mmCIF file of C-alpha atoms in Angstrom:
data_model
loop_
_atom_site.group_PDB
_atom_site.id
_atom_site.type_symbol
_atom_site.label_atom_id
_atom_site.label_comp_id
_atom_site.label_asym_id
_atom_site.label_seq_id
_atom_site.Cartn_x
_atom_site.Cartn_y
_atom_site.Cartn_z
ATOM 1 C CA UNK B 27 -22.357 19.864 4.864
ATOM 2 C CA UNK B 28 -18.620 19.621 6.707
ATOM 3 C CA UNK B 29 -15.846 20.291 3.704
ATOM 4 C CA UNK B 30 -14.972 18.581 0.310
ATOM 5 C CA UNK B 31 -12.448 15.320 0.455
ATOM 6 C CA UNK B 32 -9.092 17.390 -0.638
ATOM 7 C CA UNK B 33 -7.290 15.191 -2.962
ATOM 8 C CA UNK B 34 -3.950 15.900 -2.687
ATOM 9 C CA UNK B 35 -1.450 15.236 -5.812
ATOM 10 C CA UNK B 36 1.545 14.514 -7.797
ATOM 11 C CA UNK B 37 2.487 14.233 -11.234
ATOM 12 C CA UNK B 38 4.993 12.161 -11.832
ATOM 13 C CA UNK B 39 4.268 9.785 -8.946
ATOM 14 C CA UNK B 40 2.941 6.753 -11.291
ATOM 15 C CA UNK B 41 0.892 5.859 -8.580
ATOM 16 C CA UNK B 42 -1.046 8.376 -8.298
ATOM 17 C CA UNK B 43 -2.378 7.649 -12.325
ATOM 18 C CA UNK B 44 -5.338 4.966 -10.550
ATOM 19 C CA UNK B 45 -7.025 7.604 -8.019
ATOM 20 C CA UNK B 46 -6.322 9.708 -11.130
ATOM 21 C CA UNK B 47 -8.316 8.476 -13.557
ATOM 22 C CA UNK B 48 -10.454 7.275 -10.711
ATOM 23 C CA UNK B 49 -11.266 9.087 -8.109
ATOM 24 C CA UNK B 50 -13.907 11.227 -10.578
ATOM 25 C CA UNK B 51 -16.322 8.257 -11.660
ATOM 26 C CA UNK B 52 -16.219 6.433 -7.663
ATOM 27 C CA UNK B 53 -17.028 10.468 -5.820
ATOM 28 C CA UNK B 54 -19.811 10.843 -8.416
ATOM 29 C CA UNK B 55 -21.142 8.338 -7.598
ATOM 30 C CA UNK B 56 -21.067 8.659 -2.968
ATOM 31 C CA UNK B 57 -21.960 12.405 -4.164
ATOM 32 C CA UNK B 58 -19.281 13.146 -2.389
ATOM 33 C CA UNK B 59 -16.972 15.992 -3.694
ATOM 34 C CA UNK B 60 -13.464 16.073 -4.328
ATOM 35 C CA UNK B 61 -11.234 19.980 -4.104
ATOM 36 C CA UNK B 62 -8.014 18.558 -5.742
ATOM 37 C CA UNK B 63 -5.354 19.776 -4.514
ATOM 38 C CA UNK B 64 -1.154 20.193 -6.502
ATOM 39 C CA UNK B 65 2.330 19.596 -4.481
ATOM 40 C CA UNK B 66 5.557 18.865 -5.257
ATOM 41 C CA UNK B 67 5.455 15.474 -2.877
ATOM 42 C CA UNK B 68 9.328 15.088 -4.758
ATOM 43 C CA UNK B 69 10.231 18.034 -2.596
ATOM 44 C CA UNK B 70 8.317 16.857 1.324
ATOM 45 C CA UNK B 71 10.698 13.650 -0.094
ATOM 46 C CA UNK B 72 13.601 13.957 -0.410
ATOM 47 C CA UNK B 73 13.630 16.276 3.026
ATOM 48 C CA UNK B 74 12.377 12.889 4.564
ATOM 49 C CA UNK B 75 15.445 10.911 2.947
ATOM 50 C CA UNK B 76 12.677 8.758 1.904
ATOM 51 C CA UNK B 77 11.884 9.127 -2.658
ATOM 52 C CA UNK B 78 10.023 5.989 -2.915
ATOM 53 C CA UNK B 79 11.341 3.749 -5.045
ATOM 54 C CA UNK B 80 14.493 5.877 -5.444
ATOM 55 C CA UNK B 81 17.989 2.529 -5.357
ATOM 56 C CA UNK B 82 15.441 -0.014 -4.785
ATOM 57 C CA UNK B 83 14.974 -2.166 -8.678
ATOM 58 C CA UNK B 84 12.459 -4.550 -7.582
ATOM 59 C CA UNK B 85 10.408 -2.748 -5.807
ATOM 60 C CA UNK B 86 10.520 -0.141 -9.103
ATOM 61 C CA UNK B 87 10.076 -3.385 -10.252
ATOM 62 C CA UNK B 88 6.678 -5.086 -9.180
ATOM 63 C CA UNK B 89 5.385 -0.973 -8.865
ATOM 64 C CA UNK B 90 4.851 -1.226 -12.783
ATOM 65 C CA UNK B 91 3.140 -4.682 -12.745
ATOM 66 C CA UNK B 92 1.337 -4.173 -9.833
ATOM 67 C CA UNK B 93 -0.020 -1.178 -11.558
ATOM 68 C CA UNK B 94 -0.038 -2.860 -14.949
ATOM 69 C CA UNK B 95 -2.124 -5.582 -13.346
ATOM 70 C CA UNK B 96 -4.666 -3.080 -11.179
ATOM 71 C CA UNK B 97 -5.152 -0.719 -14.030
ATOM 72 C CA UNK B 98 -6.094 -3.746 -16.291
ATOM 73 C CA UNK B 99 -9.192 -4.928 -13.061
ATOM 74 C CA UNK B 100 -10.214 -1.505 -12.761
ATOM 75 C CA UNK B 101 -10.167 -1.483 -17.127
ATOM 76 C CA UNK B 102 -8.089 1.080 -17.696
ATOM 77 C CA UNK B 103 -5.878 0.716 -20.691
ATOM 78 C CA UNK B 104 -1.937 1.939 -20.336
ATOM 79 C CA UNK B 105 1.135 0.904 -22.716
ATOM 80 C CA UNK B 106 3.777 0.105 -20.429
ATOM 81 C CA UNK B 107 6.953 1.125 -20.037
ATOM 82 C CA UNK B 108 6.151 4.649 -19.929
ATOM 83 C CA UNK B 109 9.008 7.416 -19.562
ATOM 84 C CA UNK B 110 10.433 7.641 -15.695
ATOM 85 C CA UNK B 111 10.838 9.577 -14.031
ATOM 86 C CA UNK B 112 10.457 13.075 -15.724
ATOM 87 C CA UNK B 113 11.872 15.349 -15.986
ATOM 88 C CA UNK B 114 10.019 17.691 -16.027
ATOM 89 C CA UNK B 115 6.961 18.114 -12.442
ATOM 90 C CA UNK B 116 7.361 20.640 -11.341
ATOM 91 C CA UNK B 117 6.328 22.458 -14.935
ATOM 92 C CA UNK B 118 3.796 20.427 -14.605
ATOM 93 C CA UNK B 119 1.857 21.139 -11.360
ATOM 94 C CA UNK B 120 2.961 24.164 -11.923
ATOM 95 C CA UNK B 121 -0.084 23.635 -14.169
ATOM 96 C CA UNK B 122 -1.646 22.363 -11.836
ATOM 97 C CA UNK B 123 -1.956 24.821 -8.882
ATOM 98 C CA UNK B 124 -3.428 27.630 -11.051
ATOM 99 C CA UNK B 125 -5.875 24.311 -13.200
ATOM 100 C CA UNK B 126 -7.034 23.820 -9.392
ATOM 101 C CA UNK B 127 -6.772 27.645 -8.491
ATOM 102 C CA UNK B 128 -9.429 28.446 -12.208
ATOM 103 C CA UNK B 129 -11.193 24.938 -11.631
ATOM 104 C CA UNK B 130 -10.103 22.452 -14.575
ATOM 105 C CA UNK B 131 -7.314 21.370 -12.469
ATOM 106 C CA UNK B 132 -9.660 16.918 -12.562
ATOM 107 C CA UNK B 133 -9.593 17.742 -17.340
ATOM 108 C CA UNK B 134 -6.107 19.236 -17.161
ATOM 109 C CA UNK B 135 -3.965 15.895 -14.434
ATOM 110 C CA UNK B 136 -6.657 13.068 -16.015
ATOM 111 C CA UNK B 137 -5.725 14.506 -20.467
ATOM 112 C CA UNK B 138 -2.126 14.919 -18.801
ATOM 113 C CA UNK B 139 -2.118 11.607 -16.540
ATOM 114 C CA UNK B 140 -3.279 9.295 -20.078
ATOM 115 C CA UNK B 141 -0.886 10.734 -22.423
ATOM 116 C CA UNK B 142 1.769 9.613 -20.355
ATOM 117 C CA UNK B 143 0.449 5.925 -19.296
ATOM 118 C CA UNK B 144 -1.041 5.183 -23.113
ATOM 119 C CA UNK B 145 0.676 8.042 -25.588
ATOM 120 C CA UNK B 146 3.847 7.447 -23.604
ATOM 121 C CA UNK B 147 5.088 10.836 -23.838
ATOM 122 C CA UNK B 148 6.070 12.407 -20.475
ATOM 123 C CA UNK B 149 3.743 14.590 -18.693
ATOM 124 C CA UNK B 150 5.150 18.322 -17.775
ATOM 125 C CA UNK B 151 6.794 18.275 -21.261
ATOM 126 C CA UNK B 152 5.653 18.953 -24.954
ATOM 127 C CA UNK B 153 3.699 17.497 -26.209
ATOM 128 C CA UNK B 154 1.526 16.050 -23.679
ATOM 129 C CA UNK B 155 1.804 19.606 -22.023
ATOM 130 C CA UNK B 156 -0.092 21.515 -24.681
ATOM 131 C CA UNK B 157 -2.578 19.023 -25.438
ATOM 132 C CA UNK B 158 -3.414 18.252 -22.488
ATOM 133 C CA UNK B 159 -4.384 22.208 -21.167
ATOM 134 C CA UNK B 160 -6.086 22.177 -24.375
ATOM 135 C CA UNK B 161 -7.404 19.041 -24.327
ATOM 136 C CA UNK B 162 -8.438 21.313 -20.781
ATOM 137 C CA UNK B 163 -10.641 24.167 -23.015
ATOM 138 C CA UNK B 164 -7.478 26.352 -22.601
ATOM 139 C CA UNK B 165 -4.443 28.173 -24.344
ATOM 140 C CA UNK B 166 -1.390 26.828 -24.080
ATOM 141 C CA UNK B 167 0.726 30.077 -24.231
ATOM 142 C CA UNK B 168 -1.736 31.992 -21.714
ATOM 143 C CA UNK B 169 -1.054 28.946 -19.448
ATOM 144 C CA UNK B 170 2.147 28.504 -18.968
ATOM 145 C CA UNK B 171 3.262 32.270 -18.845
ATOM 146 C CA UNK B 172 1.431 33.010 -16.316
ATOM 147 C CA UNK B 173 2.244 28.541 -14.655
ATOM 148 C CA UNK B 174 5.515 30.212 -14.747
ATOM 149 C CA UNK B 175 4.877 33.108 -13.248
ATOM 150 C CA UNK B 176 6.031 34.235 -9.031
ATOM 151 C CA UNK B 177 2.962 34.059 -7.851
ATOM 152 C CA UNK B 178 1.890 30.345 -10.019
ATOM 153 C CA UNK B 179 5.736 28.925 -8.244
ATOM 154 C CA UNK B 180 4.870 31.122 -4.912
ATOM 155 C CA UNK B 181 1.344 28.969 -5.266
ATOM 156 C CA UNK B 182 2.745 25.352 -5.132
ATOM 157 C CA UNK B 183 5.559 26.066 -2.612
ATOM 158 C CA UNK B 184 3.034 27.378 -0.148
ATOM 159 C CA UNK B 185 0.170 24.030 -1.056
ATOM 160 C CA UNK B 186 2.903 21.681 -0.852
ATOM 161 C CA UNK B 187 3.756 23.525 2.938
ATOM 162 C CA UNK B 188 0.723 22.614 3.959
ATOM 163 C CA UNK B 189 1.111 19.228 2.699
ATOM 164 C CA UNK B 190 3.781 19.077 4.883
ATOM 165 C CA UNK B 191 2.292 20.468 8.207
ATOM 166 C CA UNK B 192 -0.918 18.653 8.231
ATOM 167 C CA UNK B 193 1.638 15.383 8.126
ATOM 168 C CA UNK B 194 1.162 14.093 3.645
ATOM 169 C CA UNK B 195 4.428 11.985 3.274
ATOM 170 C CA UNK B 196 3.859 10.896 -1.000
ATOM 171 C CA UNK B 197 0.600 10.687 -3.638
ATOM 172 C CA UNK B 198 -1.191 10.244 -3.771
ATOM 173 C CA UNK B 199 -3.073 10.962 -0.139
ATOM 174 C CA UNK B 200 -6.702 12.394 1.032
ATOM 175 C CA UNK B 201 -7.868 13.677 3.488
ATOM 176 C CA UNK B 202 -11.489 14.555 5.366
ATOM 177 C CA UNK B 203 -11.398 16.405 8.014
ATOM 178 C CA UNK B 204 -8.305 15.871 9.117
ATOM 179 C CA UNK B 205 -8.510 12.550 9.023
ATOM 180 C CA UNK B 206 -5.649 11.149 5.993
ATOM 181 C CA UNK B 207 -5.309 8.193 4.480
ATOM 182 C CA UNK B 208 -2.814 7.916 2.316
ATOM 183 C CA UNK B 209 -2.070 6.001 -1.276
ATOM 184 C CA UNK B 210 -4.244 4.298 -4.045
ATOM 185 C CA UNK B 211 -5.583 1.917 -2.172
ATOM 186 C CA UNK B 212 -7.337 3.488 0.396
ATOM 187 C CA UNK B 213 -9.302 5.436 -2.460
ATOM 188 C CA UNK B 214 -12.852 3.877 -1.388
ATOM 189 C CA UNK B 215 -11.798 4.548 2.324
ATOM 190 C CA UNK B 216 -11.623 7.808 1.778
ATOM 191 C CA UNK B 217 -14.973 8.093 0.086
ATOM 192 C CA UNK B 218 -16.723 5.989 2.352
ATOM 193 C CA UNK B 219 -14.307 8.281 5.100
ATOM 194 C CA UNK B 220 -15.758 11.719 3.516
ATOM 195 C CA UNK B 221 -19.610 10.127 2.809
ATOM 196 C CA UNK B 222 -19.522 9.297 6.460
ATOM 197 C CA UNK B 223 -18.949 12.812 7.682
ATOM 198 C CA UNK B 224 -21.525 13.961 5.217
ATOM 199 C CA UNK B 225 -23.302 12.694 6.362
ATOM 200 C CA UNK B 226 -23.815 13.459 10.319
ATOM 201 C CA UNK B 227 -21.482 10.649 10.932
ATOM 202 C CA UNK B 228 -18.630 10.933 12.721
ATOM 203 C CA UNK B 229 -15.371 8.515 11.068
ATOM 204 C CA UNK L 3 -5.760 -28.449 -10.307
ATOM 205 C CA UNK L 4 -2.567 -25.505 -9.962
ATOM 206 C CA UNK L 5 -0.662 -25.720 -6.529
ATOM 207 C CA UNK L 6 -1.939 -23.336 -4.208
ATOM 208 C CA UNK L 7 -1.451 -20.371 -3.221
ATOM 209 C CA UNK L 8 1.257 -19.116 -1.124
ATOM 210 C CA UNK L 9 1.169 -16.646 1.525
ATOM 211 C CA UNK L 10 4.996 -15.197 2.413
ATOM 212 C CA UNK L 11 4.420 -13.545 6.098
ATOM 213 C CA UNK L 12 6.826 -12.393 9.230
ATOM 214 C CA UNK L 13 5.630 -12.273 12.295
ATOM 215 C CA UNK L 14 6.514 -9.001 13.553
ATOM 216 C CA UNK L 15 4.790 -7.569 10.488
ATOM 217 C CA UNK L 16 1.736 -5.192 12.008
ATOM 218 C CA UNK L 17 0.565 -5.193 7.838
ATOM 219 C CA UNK L 18 0.513 -8.797 8.642
ATOM 220 C CA UNK L 19 -2.528 -8.392 11.157
ATOM 221 C CA UNK L 20 -3.709 -7.895 8.820
ATOM 222 C CA UNK L 21 -4.026 -10.762 6.042
ATOM 223 C CA UNK L 22 -3.570 -14.048 8.702
ATOM 224 C CA UNK L 23 -6.853 -12.452 10.123
ATOM 225 C CA UNK L 24 -8.145 -12.340 7.026
ATOM 226 C CA UNK L 25 -6.491 -14.491 5.020
ATOM 227 C CA UNK L 26 -8.485 -18.257 6.691
ATOM 228 C CA UNK L 27 -12.614 -16.619 5.868
ATOM 229 C CA UNK L 28 -11.177 -14.906 2.763
ATOM 230 C CA UNK L 29 -9.952 -17.801 1.183
ATOM 231 C CA UNK L 30 -12.373 -20.479 2.322
ATOM 232 C CA UNK L 31 -15.355 -18.634 0.419
ATOM 233 C CA UNK L 32 -13.033 -19.211 -3.061
ATOM 234 C CA UNK L 33 -12.690 -22.678 -2.593
ATOM 235 C CA UNK L 34 -9.079 -20.850 -2.513
ATOM 236 C CA UNK L 35 -5.386 -23.841 -0.201
ATOM 237 C CA UNK L 36 -3.146 -21.864 1.286
ATOM 238 C CA UNK L 37 0.558 -22.825 2.023
ATOM 239 C CA UNK L 38 1.350 -20.246 4.430
ATOM 240 C CA UNK L 39 5.322 -19.768 4.010
ATOM 241 C CA UNK L 40 6.594 -18.617 7.360
ATOM 242 C CA UNK L 41 9.912 -16.176 6.967
ATOM 243 C CA UNK L 42 12.481 -13.684 7.612
ATOM 244 C CA UNK L 43 10.983 -10.734 6.363
ATOM 245 C CA UNK L 44 13.561 -8.481 8.387
ATOM 246 C CA UNK L 45 16.768 -9.996 7.257
ATOM 247 C CA UNK L 46 15.795 -9.085 3.620
ATOM 248 C CA UNK L 47 14.821 -5.397 4.285
ATOM 249 C CA UNK L 48 18.512 -5.210 6.527
ATOM 250 C CA UNK L 49 20.192 -6.807 2.799
ATOM 251 C CA UNK L 50 18.311 -4.526 1.320
ATOM 252 C CA UNK L 51 18.641 -1.081 3.669
ATOM 253 C CA UNK L 52 14.564 -0.904 3.334
ATOM 254 C CA UNK L 53 13.115 -1.149 6.551
ATOM 255 C CA UNK L 54 9.984 0.389 6.332
ATOM 256 C CA UNK L 55 9.497 2.784 8.568
ATOM 257 C CA UNK L 56 12.326 3.174 10.118
ATOM 258 C CA UNK L 57 13.110 6.264 11.535
ATOM 259 C CA UNK L 58 10.451 7.061 9.768
ATOM 260 C CA UNK L 59 7.866 8.765 12.896
ATOM 261 C CA UNK L 60 5.685 10.735 10.915
ATOM 262 C CA UNK L 61 4.130 7.130 8.234
ATOM 263 C CA UNK L 62 5.007 4.517 11.809
ATOM 264 C CA UNK L 63 2.412 7.008 13.128
ATOM 265 C CA UNK L 64 0.534 6.716 9.750
ATOM 266 C CA UNK L 65 0.595 3.315 9.317
ATOM 267 C CA UNK L 66 -0.855 2.356 13.591
ATOM 268 C CA UNK L 67 -3.821 5.247 12.502
ATOM 269 C CA UNK L 68 -4.368 2.762 9.059
ATOM 270 C CA UNK L 69 -4.288 -0.580 11.027
ATOM 271 C CA UNK L 70 -6.944 0.979 14.154
ATOM 272 C CA UNK L 71 -8.778 2.556 10.957
ATOM 273 C CA UNK L 72 -8.878 -0.960 8.622
ATOM 274 C CA UNK L 73 -9.573 -3.489 11.380
ATOM 275 C CA UNK L 74 -12.547 -1.626 12.695
ATOM 276 C CA UNK L 75 -13.375 -1.749 9.059
ATOM 277 C CA UNK L 76 -12.872 -5.462 9.324
ATOM 278 C CA UNK L 77 -15.008 -5.875 12.185
ATOM 279 C CA UNK L 78 -11.372 -7.566 14.146
ATOM 280 C CA UNK L 79 -10.556 -6.000 17.815
ATOM 281 C CA UNK L 80 -8.170 -4.405 18.958
ATOM 282 C CA UNK L 81 -5.549 -2.525 21.427
ATOM 283 C CA UNK L 82 -3.277 0.321 20.335
ATOM 284 C CA UNK L 83 -0.785 0.678 21.339
ATOM 285 C CA UNK L 84 0.731 -2.204 21.414
ATOM 286 C CA UNK L 85 4.696 -3.515 21.981
ATOM 287 C CA UNK L 86 6.665 -3.201 19.173
ATOM 288 C CA UNK L 87 9.398 -3.785 17.551
ATOM 289 C CA UNK L 88 9.363 -7.165 19.033
ATOM 290 C CA UNK L 89 12.477 -8.233 20.772
ATOM 291 C CA UNK L 90 12.166 -12.046 20.086
ATOM 292 C CA UNK L 91 11.183 -12.500 16.288
ATOM 293 C CA UNK L 92 13.057 -15.048 15.389
ATOM 294 C CA UNK L 93 12.178 -16.796 17.908
ATOM 295 C CA UNK L 94 8.345 -16.641 17.251
ATOM 296 C CA UNK L 95 8.112 -17.575 13.025
ATOM 297 C CA UNK L 96 11.017 -20.877 14.356
ATOM 298 C CA UNK L 97 8.467 -21.797 15.629
ATOM 299 C CA UNK L 98 6.134 -20.900 13.016
ATOM 300 C CA UNK L 99 8.328 -22.667 10.822
ATOM 301 C CA UNK L 100 8.100 -25.798 12.673
ATOM 302 C CA UNK L 101 4.928 -24.846 12.985
ATOM 303 C CA UNK L 102 3.680 -24.937 9.140
ATOM 304 C CA UNK L 103 5.736 -28.001 8.784
ATOM 305 C CA UNK L 104 3.230 -29.709 11.105
ATOM 306 C CA UNK L 105 0.754 -28.693 9.542
ATOM 307 C CA UNK L 106 -0.713 -25.376 12.237
ATOM 308 C CA UNK L 107 0.460 -22.064 11.191
ATOM 309 C CA UNK L 108 -2.392 -20.930 11.253
ATOM 310 C CA UNK L 109 -3.895 -21.803 14.567
ATOM 311 C CA UNK L 110 -0.121 -20.531 16.430
ATOM 312 C CA UNK L 111 -0.002 -17.067 14.257
ATOM 313 C CA UNK L 112 -3.968 -16.317 14.360
ATOM 314 C CA UNK L 113 -3.541 -17.035 18.195
ATOM 315 C CA UNK L 114 0.012 -14.905 18.621
ATOM 316 C CA UNK L 115 -1.222 -11.898 16.450
ATOM 317 C CA UNK L 116 -4.341 -11.494 18.921
ATOM 318 C CA UNK L 117 -2.100 -11.801 22.028
ATOM 319 C CA UNK L 118 0.094 -8.821 20.830
ATOM 320 C CA UNK L 119 -3.161 -7.093 19.602
ATOM 321 C CA UNK L 120 -4.953 -7.380 21.611
ATOM 322 C CA UNK L 121 -4.364 -8.181 25.500
ATOM 323 C CA UNK L 122 -0.063 -6.374 24.341
ATOM 324 C CA UNK L 123 2.019 -8.936 24.934
ATOM 325 C CA UNK L 124 4.669 -9.753 22.087
ATOM 326 C CA UNK L 125 4.567 -12.078 19.764
ATOM 327 C CA UNK L 126 7.898 -14.757 20.117
ATOM 328 C CA UNK L 127 7.910 -14.151 24.008
ATOM 329 C CA UNK L 128 6.286 -15.176 27.547
ATOM 330 C CA UNK L 129 3.954 -15.660 28.608
ATOM 331 C CA UNK L 130 1.819 -14.739 24.598
ATOM 332 C CA UNK L 131 4.466 -17.890 22.866
ATOM 333 C CA UNK L 132 3.435 -20.606 25.696
ATOM 334 C CA UNK L 133 -0.234 -19.578 24.508
ATOM 335 C CA UNK L 134 -0.083 -19.561 21.109
ATOM 336 C CA UNK L 135 1.044 -22.977 20.773
ATOM 337 C CA UNK L 136 -0.858 -24.187 23.648
ATOM 338 C CA UNK L 137 -4.032 -22.859 22.374
ATOM 339 C CA UNK L 138 -2.921 -24.811 18.952
ATOM 340 C CA UNK L 139 -2.843 -27.997 19.713
ATOM 341 C CA UNK L 140 0.355 -28.546 21.342
ATOM 342 C CA UNK L 141 3.144 -28.737 24.020
ATOM 343 C CA UNK L 142 5.212 -25.095 23.859
ATOM 344 C CA UNK L 143 8.911 -26.891 26.461
ATOM 345 C CA UNK L 144 8.987 -29.809 23.225
ATOM 346 C CA UNK L 145 7.310 -27.023 20.353
ATOM 347 C CA UNK L 146 10.685 -24.709 22.180
ATOM 348 C CA UNK L 147 13.370 -26.776 22.287
ATOM 349 C CA UNK L 148 12.922 -28.173 18.493
ATOM 350 C CA UNK L 149 12.252 -24.879 17.291
ATOM 351 C CA UNK L 150 15.099 -23.474 18.229
ATOM 352 C CA UNK L 151 17.181 -27.335 16.857
ATOM 353 C CA UNK L 152 19.179 -26.664 14.293
ATOM 354 C CA UNK L 153 17.078 -28.412 11.773
ATOM 355 C CA UNK L 154 14.429 -25.828 12.143
ATOM 356 C CA UNK L 155 16.707 -22.657 12.457
ATOM 357 C CA UNK L 156 18.248 -23.867 9.395
ATOM 358 C CA UNK L 157 14.339 -24.546 7.783
ATOM 359 C CA UNK L 158 13.528 -20.809 8.698
ATOM 360 C CA UNK L 159 16.990 -19.548 6.303
ATOM 361 C CA UNK L 160 15.406 -21.830 3.310
ATOM 362 C CA UNK L 161 12.726 -20.281 3.701
ATOM 363 C CA UNK L 162 13.934 -16.533 3.796
ATOM 364 C CA UNK L 163 16.613 -17.998 0.735
ATOM 365 C CA UNK L 164 13.326 -18.636 -2.125
ATOM 366 C CA UNK L 165 11.153 -15.350 -0.172
ATOM 367 C CA UNK L 166 14.635 -13.181 -1.448
ATOM 368 C CA UNK L 167 14.589 -15.835 -4.847
ATOM 369 C CA UNK L 168 11.000 -15.171 -5.874
ATOM 370 C CA UNK L 169 12.120 -11.440 -5.129
ATOM 371 C CA UNK L 170 10.045 -11.334 -1.472
ATOM 372 C CA UNK L 171 10.921 -7.433 0.141
ATOM 373 C CA UNK L 172 8.480 -8.096 2.787
ATOM 374 C CA UNK L 173 5.202 -9.195 4.681
ATOM 375 C CA UNK L 174 2.554 -10.801 4.264
ATOM 376 C CA UNK L 175 3.226 -11.299 0.788
ATOM 377 C CA UNK L 176 1.486 -13.663 -1.177
ATOM 378 C CA UNK L 177 2.684 -16.335 -4.725
ATOM 379 C CA UNK L 178 0.063 -17.394 -6.847
ATOM 380 C CA UNK L 179 2.038 -19.623 -10.040
ATOM 381 C CA UNK L 180 5.073 -17.159 -9.639
ATOM 382 C CA UNK L 181 2.527 -13.498 -9.521
ATOM 383 C CA UNK L 182 3.741 -11.742 -6.718
ATOM 384 C CA UNK L 183 1.495 -9.995 -4.559
ATOM 385 C CA UNK L 184 2.878 -7.527 -1.050
ATOM 386 C CA UNK L 185 0.569 -6.207 1.691
ATOM 387 C CA UNK L 186 -2.196 -7.131 2.819
ATOM 388 C CA UNK L 187 -4.720 -4.596 0.961
ATOM 389 C CA UNK L 188 -3.517 -7.396 -2.168
ATOM 390 C CA UNK L 189 -4.994 -9.629 -0.645
ATOM 391 C CA UNK L 190 -7.718 -9.717 -2.556
ATOM 392 C CA UNK L 191 -6.591 -10.028 -5.418
ATOM 393 C CA UNK L 192 -4.114 -12.795 -5.207
ATOM 394 C CA UNK L 193 -6.643 -14.736 -3.642
ATOM 395 C CA UNK L 194 -8.976 -13.272 -7.433
ATOM 396 C CA UNK L 195 -5.796 -14.944 -9.176
ATOM 397 C CA UNK L 196 -5.118 -17.917 -7.993
ATOM 398 C CA UNK L 197 -8.988 -18.684 -8.093
ATOM 399 C CA UNK L 198 -9.076 -17.565 -11.430
ATOM 400 C CA UNK L 199 -5.698 -20.464 -11.882
ATOM 401 C CA UNK L 200 -7.884 -23.049 -10.008
ATOM 402 C CA UNK L 201 -9.919 -23.010 -12.894
ATOM 403 C CA UNK L 202 -7.572 -23.543 -15.440
ATOM 404 C CA UNK L 203 -7.580 -19.749 -15.803
ATOM 405 C CA UNK L 204 -3.780 -18.285 -16.904
ATOM 406 C CA UNK L 205 -3.867 -14.861 -15.233
#
């Protein structure tokens, strides 16, 4: 058995919504094991001076329309426009890092994206933040204290460094045994690649 | 019957290869009529200061690997590395503009991309240029003289202006009754949208 598929993502990335909502079902159908790896894509993009859609109103408008169409195609309800960009990206992703270390990252991430895209509540801020932690079965006070402590802040920074080392430049990305796939539209390709690895076939 | 699907493309864009090679078969299967619309994506990108992959070695390396994987997935033979960027993009696209006005644009564009991606001969330059014109059934001397005359140069500029007006910012793009799809990975979405229009269903 090979290592699981790594799903690298940052809460705050709009396109990542499509991957977060679709991944669990598609992975389960293909019997592919997935490891959810939150990281800070914005830090990597700021360093590379490559922040997508910044100062690109035409592309940004296209992105929202594209997300709207793809959501409809996949049967996902969303209510645009939603708050963007997020004010508290770090907070959102620190909680994801803690959740990943404790095993409840998918539940939290799906909940926070749903509150953001359906209820128009920014991820990383209340009421979204506490509601999503609760829906994942945890206590917001305990989680927020721990997520903002030194260990958790460093864990997210370490993950971001690891992502950069691998050559990741945006969210969402998928890594199957060193093979990098970028973008929600490569979800199926990545799952198929991992499935072949699991069967013992090289990519 | 609705207007045909507009396929906006620039020879010189690597990802456009995947659309050029796959579009005819997918459109025919869906019984969707396509109008090939060459334009100068580089001019639009230069004006928007948004030239993809320029000064982004990591993303550029990813792009080639991604194109290689997708080509394999679609059964398309390619031989990387190939010459990039192209020195004579304008020449390549002027011939495409003339070919579009005379009805042989797909044949020429497919031939020139094949010579570029399989034989490693830059599109827009000889031997690729003349060979591709000949394979499309035309006389290179006649075509090149006409393609570089005032009318044809202006036709490409006019098309580029029209693309900009529509809000197109890169190649390949697809437009179905004003609905814009960007990227080779939206080919199927665009064909489906157009197919629904042809059936009289609004998008």
